[in-house]
Coordinates of C-alpha atoms in Angstrom, one line a residue:
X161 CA 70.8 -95.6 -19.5
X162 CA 68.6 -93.5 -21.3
X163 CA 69.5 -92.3 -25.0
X164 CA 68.8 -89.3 -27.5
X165 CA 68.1 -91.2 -30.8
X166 CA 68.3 -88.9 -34.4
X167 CA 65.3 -90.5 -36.2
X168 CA 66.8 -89.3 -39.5
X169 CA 69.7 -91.4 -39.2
X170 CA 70.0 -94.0 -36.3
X171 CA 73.1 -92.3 -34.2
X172 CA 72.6 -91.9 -30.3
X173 CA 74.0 -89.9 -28.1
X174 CA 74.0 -90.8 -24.2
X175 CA 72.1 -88.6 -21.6
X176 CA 71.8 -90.3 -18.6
X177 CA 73.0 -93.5 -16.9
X178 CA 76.3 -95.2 -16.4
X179 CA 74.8 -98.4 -18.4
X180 CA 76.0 -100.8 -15.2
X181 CA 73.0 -102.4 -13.0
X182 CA 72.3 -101.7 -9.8
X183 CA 73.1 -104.0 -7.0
X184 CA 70.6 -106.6 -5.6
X185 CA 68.7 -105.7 -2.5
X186 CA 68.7 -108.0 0.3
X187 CA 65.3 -108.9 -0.1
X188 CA 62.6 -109.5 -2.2
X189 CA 62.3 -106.6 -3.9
X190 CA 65.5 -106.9 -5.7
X191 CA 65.1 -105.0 -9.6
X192 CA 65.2 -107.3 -12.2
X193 CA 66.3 -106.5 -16.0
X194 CA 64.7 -109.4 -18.2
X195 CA 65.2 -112.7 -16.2
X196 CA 65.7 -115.1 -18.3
X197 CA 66.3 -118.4 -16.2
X198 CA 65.4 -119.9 -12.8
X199 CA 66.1 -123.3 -11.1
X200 CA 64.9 -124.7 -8.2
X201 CA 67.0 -126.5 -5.6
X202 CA 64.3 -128.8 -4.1
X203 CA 67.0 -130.0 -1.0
X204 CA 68.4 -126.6 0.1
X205 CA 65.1 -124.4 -0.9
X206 CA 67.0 -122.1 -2.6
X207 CA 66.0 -120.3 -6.0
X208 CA 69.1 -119.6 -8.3
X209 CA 68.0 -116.8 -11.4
X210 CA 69.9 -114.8 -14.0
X211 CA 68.7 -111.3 -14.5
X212 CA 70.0 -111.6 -18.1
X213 CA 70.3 -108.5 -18.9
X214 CA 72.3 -107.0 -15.7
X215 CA 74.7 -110.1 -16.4
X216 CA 73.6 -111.7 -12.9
X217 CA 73.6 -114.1 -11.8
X218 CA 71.3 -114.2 -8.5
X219 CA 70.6 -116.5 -5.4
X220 CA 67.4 -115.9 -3.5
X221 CA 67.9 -117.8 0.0
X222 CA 65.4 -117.4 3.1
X223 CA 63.6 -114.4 0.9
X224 CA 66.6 -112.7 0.8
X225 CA 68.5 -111.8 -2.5
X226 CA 72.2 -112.7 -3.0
X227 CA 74.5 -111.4 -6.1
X228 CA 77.0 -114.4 -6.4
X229 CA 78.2 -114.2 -10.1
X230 CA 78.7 -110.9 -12.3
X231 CA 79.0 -107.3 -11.8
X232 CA 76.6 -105.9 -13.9
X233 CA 78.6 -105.2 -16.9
X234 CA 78.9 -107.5 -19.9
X235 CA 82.3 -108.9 -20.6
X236 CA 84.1 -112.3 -22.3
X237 CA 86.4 -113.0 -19.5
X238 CA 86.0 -116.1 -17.7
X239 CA 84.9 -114.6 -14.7
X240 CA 82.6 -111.7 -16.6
X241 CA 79.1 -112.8 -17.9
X242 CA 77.4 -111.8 -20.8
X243 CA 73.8 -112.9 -21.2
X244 CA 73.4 -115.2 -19.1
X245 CA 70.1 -117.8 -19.2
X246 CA 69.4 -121.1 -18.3
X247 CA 70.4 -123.0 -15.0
X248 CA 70.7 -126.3 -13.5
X249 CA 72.3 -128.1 -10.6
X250 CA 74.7 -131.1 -12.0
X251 CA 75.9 -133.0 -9.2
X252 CA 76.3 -130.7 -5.8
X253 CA 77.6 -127.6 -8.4
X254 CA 75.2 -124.9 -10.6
X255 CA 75.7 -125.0 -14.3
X256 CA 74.4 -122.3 -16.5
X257 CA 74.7 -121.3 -19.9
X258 CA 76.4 -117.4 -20.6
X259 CA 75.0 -117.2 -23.6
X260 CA 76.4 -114.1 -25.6
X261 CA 80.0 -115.1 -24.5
X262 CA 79.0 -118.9 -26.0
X263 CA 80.5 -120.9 -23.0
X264 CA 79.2 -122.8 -20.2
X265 CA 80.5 -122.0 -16.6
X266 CA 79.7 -123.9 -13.5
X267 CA 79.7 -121.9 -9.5
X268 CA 80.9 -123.7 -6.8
X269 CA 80.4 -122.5 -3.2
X270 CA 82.8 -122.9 -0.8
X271 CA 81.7 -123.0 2.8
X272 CA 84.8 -122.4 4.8
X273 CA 85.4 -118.9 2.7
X274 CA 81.9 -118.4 1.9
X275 CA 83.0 -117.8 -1.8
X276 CA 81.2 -118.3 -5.1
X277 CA 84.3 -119.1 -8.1
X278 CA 83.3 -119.8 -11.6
X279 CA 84.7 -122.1 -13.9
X280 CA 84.4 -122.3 -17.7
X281 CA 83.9 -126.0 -18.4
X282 CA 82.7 -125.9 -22.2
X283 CA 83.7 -123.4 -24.8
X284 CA 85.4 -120.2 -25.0
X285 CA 84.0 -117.4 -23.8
X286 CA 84.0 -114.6 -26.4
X287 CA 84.3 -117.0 -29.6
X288 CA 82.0 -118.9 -31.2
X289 CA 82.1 -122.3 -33.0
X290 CA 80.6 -125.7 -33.5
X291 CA 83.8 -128.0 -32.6
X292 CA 83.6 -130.7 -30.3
X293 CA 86.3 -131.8 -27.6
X294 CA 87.2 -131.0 -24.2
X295 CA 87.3 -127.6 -22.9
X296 CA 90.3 -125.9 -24.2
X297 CA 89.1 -126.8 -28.0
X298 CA 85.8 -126.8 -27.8
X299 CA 83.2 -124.0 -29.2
X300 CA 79.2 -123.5 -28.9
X301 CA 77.0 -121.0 -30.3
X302 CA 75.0 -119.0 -28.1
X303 CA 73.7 -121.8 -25.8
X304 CA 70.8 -121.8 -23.9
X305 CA 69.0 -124.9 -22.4
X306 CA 70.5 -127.4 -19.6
X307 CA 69.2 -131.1 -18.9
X308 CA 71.0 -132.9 -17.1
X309 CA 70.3 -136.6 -18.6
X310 CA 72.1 -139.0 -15.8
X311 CA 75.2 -138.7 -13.7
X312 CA 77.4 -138.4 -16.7
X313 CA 76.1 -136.5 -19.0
X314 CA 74.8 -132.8 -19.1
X315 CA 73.1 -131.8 -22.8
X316 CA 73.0 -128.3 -23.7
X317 CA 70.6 -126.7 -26.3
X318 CA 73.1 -124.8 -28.7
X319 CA 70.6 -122.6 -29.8
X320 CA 72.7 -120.6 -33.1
X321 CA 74.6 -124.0 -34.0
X322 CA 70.9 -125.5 -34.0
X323 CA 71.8 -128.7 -32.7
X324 CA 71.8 -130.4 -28.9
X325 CA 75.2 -131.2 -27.3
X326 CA 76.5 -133.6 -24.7
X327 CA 78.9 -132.2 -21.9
X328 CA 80.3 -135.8 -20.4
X329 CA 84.1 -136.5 -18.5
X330 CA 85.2 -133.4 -19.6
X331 CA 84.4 -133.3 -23.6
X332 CA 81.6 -132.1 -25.7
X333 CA 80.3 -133.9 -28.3
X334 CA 76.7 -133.4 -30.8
X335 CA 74.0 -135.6 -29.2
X336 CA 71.2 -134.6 -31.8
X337 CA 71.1 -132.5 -35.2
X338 CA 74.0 -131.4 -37.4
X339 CA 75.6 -128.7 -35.9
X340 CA 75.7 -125.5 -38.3
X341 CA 72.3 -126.4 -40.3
X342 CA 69.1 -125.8 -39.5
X343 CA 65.8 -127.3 -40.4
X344 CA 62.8 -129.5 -38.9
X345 CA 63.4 -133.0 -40.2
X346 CA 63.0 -135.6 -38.0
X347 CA 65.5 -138.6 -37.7
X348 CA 68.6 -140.1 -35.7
X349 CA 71.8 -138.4 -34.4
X350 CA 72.8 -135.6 -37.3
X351 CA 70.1 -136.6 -39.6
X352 CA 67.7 -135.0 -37.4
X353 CA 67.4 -130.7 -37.9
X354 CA 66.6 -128.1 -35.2
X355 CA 66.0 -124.9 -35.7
X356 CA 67.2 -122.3 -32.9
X357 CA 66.2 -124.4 -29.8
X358 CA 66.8 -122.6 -26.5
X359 CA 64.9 -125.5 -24.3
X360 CA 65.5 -128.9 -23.0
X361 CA 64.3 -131.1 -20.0
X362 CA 65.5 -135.0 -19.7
X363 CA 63.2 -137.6 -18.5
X364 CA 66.0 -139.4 -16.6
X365 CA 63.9 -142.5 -15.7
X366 CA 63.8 -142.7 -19.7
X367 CA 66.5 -141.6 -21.2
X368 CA 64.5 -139.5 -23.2
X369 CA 64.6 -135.7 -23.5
X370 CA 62.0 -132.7 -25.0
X371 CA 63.9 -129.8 -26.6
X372 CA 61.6 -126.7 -27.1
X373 CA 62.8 -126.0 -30.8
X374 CA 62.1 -122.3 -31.0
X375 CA 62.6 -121.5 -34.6
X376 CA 60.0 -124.5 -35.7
X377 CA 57.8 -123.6 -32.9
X378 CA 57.3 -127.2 -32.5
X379 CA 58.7 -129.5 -29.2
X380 CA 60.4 -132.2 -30.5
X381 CA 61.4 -135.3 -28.4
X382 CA 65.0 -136.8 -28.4
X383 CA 64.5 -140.8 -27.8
X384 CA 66.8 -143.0 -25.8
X385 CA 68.5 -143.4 -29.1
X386 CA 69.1 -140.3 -29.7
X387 CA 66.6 -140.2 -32.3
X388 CA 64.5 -136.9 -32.8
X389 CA 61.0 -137.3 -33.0
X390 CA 57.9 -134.4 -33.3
X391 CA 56.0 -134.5 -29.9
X392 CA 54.1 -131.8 -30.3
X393 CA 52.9 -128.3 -32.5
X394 CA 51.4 -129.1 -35.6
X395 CA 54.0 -128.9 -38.5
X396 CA 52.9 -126.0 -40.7
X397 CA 52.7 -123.3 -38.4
X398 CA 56.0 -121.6 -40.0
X399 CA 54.9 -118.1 -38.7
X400 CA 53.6 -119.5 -35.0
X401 CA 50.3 -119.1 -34.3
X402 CA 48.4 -120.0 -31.0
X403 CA 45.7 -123.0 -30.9
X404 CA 44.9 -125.3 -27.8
X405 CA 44.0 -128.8 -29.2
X406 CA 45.6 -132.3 -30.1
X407 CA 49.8 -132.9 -31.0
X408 CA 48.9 -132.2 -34.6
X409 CA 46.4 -129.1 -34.0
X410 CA 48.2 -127.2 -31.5
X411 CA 50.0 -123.8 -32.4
X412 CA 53.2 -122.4 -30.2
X413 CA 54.9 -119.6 -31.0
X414 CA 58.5 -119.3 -29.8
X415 CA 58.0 -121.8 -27.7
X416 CA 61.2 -120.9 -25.3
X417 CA 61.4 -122.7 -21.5
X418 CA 60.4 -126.1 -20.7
X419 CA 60.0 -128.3 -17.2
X420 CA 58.6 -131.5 -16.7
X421 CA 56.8 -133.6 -14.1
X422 CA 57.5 -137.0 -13.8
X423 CA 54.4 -139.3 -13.5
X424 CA 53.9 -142.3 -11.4
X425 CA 54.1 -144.4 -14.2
X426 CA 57.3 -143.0 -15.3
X427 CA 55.6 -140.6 -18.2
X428 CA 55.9 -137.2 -18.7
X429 CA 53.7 -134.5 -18.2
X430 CA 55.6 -130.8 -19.9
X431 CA 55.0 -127.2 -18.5
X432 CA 55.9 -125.1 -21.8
X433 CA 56.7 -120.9 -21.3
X434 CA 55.0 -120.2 -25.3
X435 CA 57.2 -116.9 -25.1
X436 CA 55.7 -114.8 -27.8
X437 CA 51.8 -116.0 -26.9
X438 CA 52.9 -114.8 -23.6
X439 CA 51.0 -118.2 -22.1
X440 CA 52.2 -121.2 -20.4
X441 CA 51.7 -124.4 -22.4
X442 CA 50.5 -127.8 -20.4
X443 CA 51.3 -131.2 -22.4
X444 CA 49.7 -134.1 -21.6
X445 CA 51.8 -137.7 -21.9
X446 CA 50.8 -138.2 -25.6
X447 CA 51.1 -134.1 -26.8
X448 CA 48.0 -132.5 -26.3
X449 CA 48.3 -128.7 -25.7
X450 CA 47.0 -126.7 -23.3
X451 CA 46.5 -123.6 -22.1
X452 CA 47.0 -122.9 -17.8
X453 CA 48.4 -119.5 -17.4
X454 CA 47.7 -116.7 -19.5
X455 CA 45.3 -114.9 -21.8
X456 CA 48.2 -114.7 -25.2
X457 CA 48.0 -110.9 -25.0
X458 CA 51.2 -108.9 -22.9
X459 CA 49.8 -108.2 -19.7
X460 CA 51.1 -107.9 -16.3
X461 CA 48.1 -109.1 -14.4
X462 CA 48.9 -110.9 -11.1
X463 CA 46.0 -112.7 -8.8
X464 CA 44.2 -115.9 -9.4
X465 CA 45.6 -118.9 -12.5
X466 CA 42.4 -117.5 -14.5
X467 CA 43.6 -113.9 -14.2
X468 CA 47.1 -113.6 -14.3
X469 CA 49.2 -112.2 -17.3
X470 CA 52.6 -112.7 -18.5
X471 CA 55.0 -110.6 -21.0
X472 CA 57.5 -112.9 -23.0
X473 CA 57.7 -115.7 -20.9
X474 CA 61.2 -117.2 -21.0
X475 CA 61.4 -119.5 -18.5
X476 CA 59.6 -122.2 -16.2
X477 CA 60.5 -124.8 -13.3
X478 CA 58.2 -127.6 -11.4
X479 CA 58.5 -128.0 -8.0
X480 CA 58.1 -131.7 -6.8
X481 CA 55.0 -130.2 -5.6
X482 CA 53.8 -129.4 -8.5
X483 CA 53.1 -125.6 -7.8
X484 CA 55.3 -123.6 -10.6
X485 CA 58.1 -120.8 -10.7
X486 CA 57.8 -119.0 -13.6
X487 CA 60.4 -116.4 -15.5
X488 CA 58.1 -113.5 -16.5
X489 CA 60.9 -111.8 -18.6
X490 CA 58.9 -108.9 -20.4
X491 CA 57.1 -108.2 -17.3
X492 CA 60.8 -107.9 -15.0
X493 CA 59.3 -110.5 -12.4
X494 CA 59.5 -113.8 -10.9
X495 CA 56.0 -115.2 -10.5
X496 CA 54.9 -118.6 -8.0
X497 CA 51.9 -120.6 -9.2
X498 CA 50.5 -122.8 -6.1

């Protein structure tokens, strides 16, 4: 919609626009209004994205563009989205976070009706909280990131309670950090502090996951015993900054989306979307940063790796291939990196 804003004193009043999203196209050239998050189903080729803020959520299937989840309008009902980010398959089902109404929902598809149903499995939509238990007690905080970390057990990035949650049988419980306080200290279960993380990829082979902790601009690794460990970012850049170099030299700045490729040897090789450097990040297996896609200026530059620019990158996803799909959220777009 498009506003008439008094400058003197900060009221609006509306002249144009119904404030509701347009539908998807069937095709590629579907509009998008800040994408946010994107995951990759590797067996059925299909590309599964919210267009965050037309509360969509969006299934792209043989180049053609499906709306399966939302309606364009915000709202806190279970079946309304508000915000909605990251995504990940769990099982045969899609899990994403819908992060302004502080729930997780999951989609199922069934064949026979050919009909997408959502489910809330953790929080409430429309109130926020830090309590643990099963789905009808529950609260979150604005979540964000989704890892799943073995057949059991789904972690979430609570990014406003500034802790990591476990989704597992049906309850949540805090997996790392103390829910409710924020900070940048490393240590085990709620000894450890986070700081607004909206990132997190598990290394299921390992039992270890990497949590891009926004507010420290730092990524942090959560060890098999759920203690929380820097990885990389060096520890005084309070402000964020931007610096290729070693774990204890490199400078993020709102770090926001993370993927990983697993090795041959088992280690872990992390694709970082540096949000507000407008770059993606490359760490090697021991935290050295750098720099593959980008020139840390907003720019929406398309063509070769060297010249191609980005605008707020929020999001990113590895292929098994190893080619990239990445959420270009200032810049409205979806870009593939082969």
């Amino acid at each position: 919609m498009v506003r008439k804003i008094n400058l003197s004193n900060g009221s609006f009043t509306f002249v144009a626009g119904k404030g509701k999203s347009i539908s998807p196209d069937a095709d590629y050239s579907t509009p998008l209004a800040y994408p946010m998050g994107v995951f990759f189903d590797e067996a059925k080729k299909n590309i599964y994205l919210t267009s965050s803020y037309a509360n969509r959520l969006l299934l792209i299937s043989n180049w053609k563009t499906f709306n399966i989840a939302g309606d364009g309008v915000a709202g806190s009902l279970d079946t309304n989205l508000n915000l909605p980010t990251r995504i990940v398959k769990w099982g045969e089902n899609i899990y994403f976070a819908d992060t302004k109404n502080h729930c997780i929902k999951k989609i199922s598809y069934d064949s026979d009706s050919d009909i997408y149903s959502l489910e809330v499995v953790a929080g409430k939509c429309g109130t926020a909280g830090n309590a643990n238990g099963d789905v009808s007690i529950s609260r979150l905080n604005s979540p964000q990131g989704l890892a799943v970390l073995d057949d059991d057990r789904l972690l979430i990035a609570d990014t406003l309670n500034h802790c990591i949650r476990v989704l597992s049988q049906g309850q949540i419980t805090t997996y790392a950090g103390k829910c409710g306080t924020r900070g940048s200290a490393d240590g085990v279960l709620d000894a450890a502090r986070l700081d607004s993380p909206e990132g997190i990829v598990c290394n299921i082979k390992k039992k270890e996951c990497f949590v891009a902790d926004t507010g420290n601009n730092l990524i942090r690794k959560i060890n098999s015993d759920s203690s929380v460990v820097r990885y990389s970012g060096s520890i005084n850049n309070i402000n964020g900054g931007f610096k290729d170099g070693t774990k204890d030299e490199a400078l993020f700045n709102q770090p926001s989306g993370i993927s990983i490729m697993i090795n041959f040897d088992e280690s872990a090789t992390l694709y970082v979307a540096d949000r507000n450097n407008h770059v993606i990040r490359e760490i090697d297996t021991v935290g050295n940063v750098s720099t593959i896609i980008g020139n840390n200026t907003c720019s929406s530059d398309y063509g070769s790796r060297d010249s191609t620019g980005l605008c707020f990158p929020t999001d990113i996803y590895v292929r098994d291939d190893g080619s990239l799909i990445i959420v270009d959220s200032g810049n409205n777009r979806i870009l593939g990196v082969y």
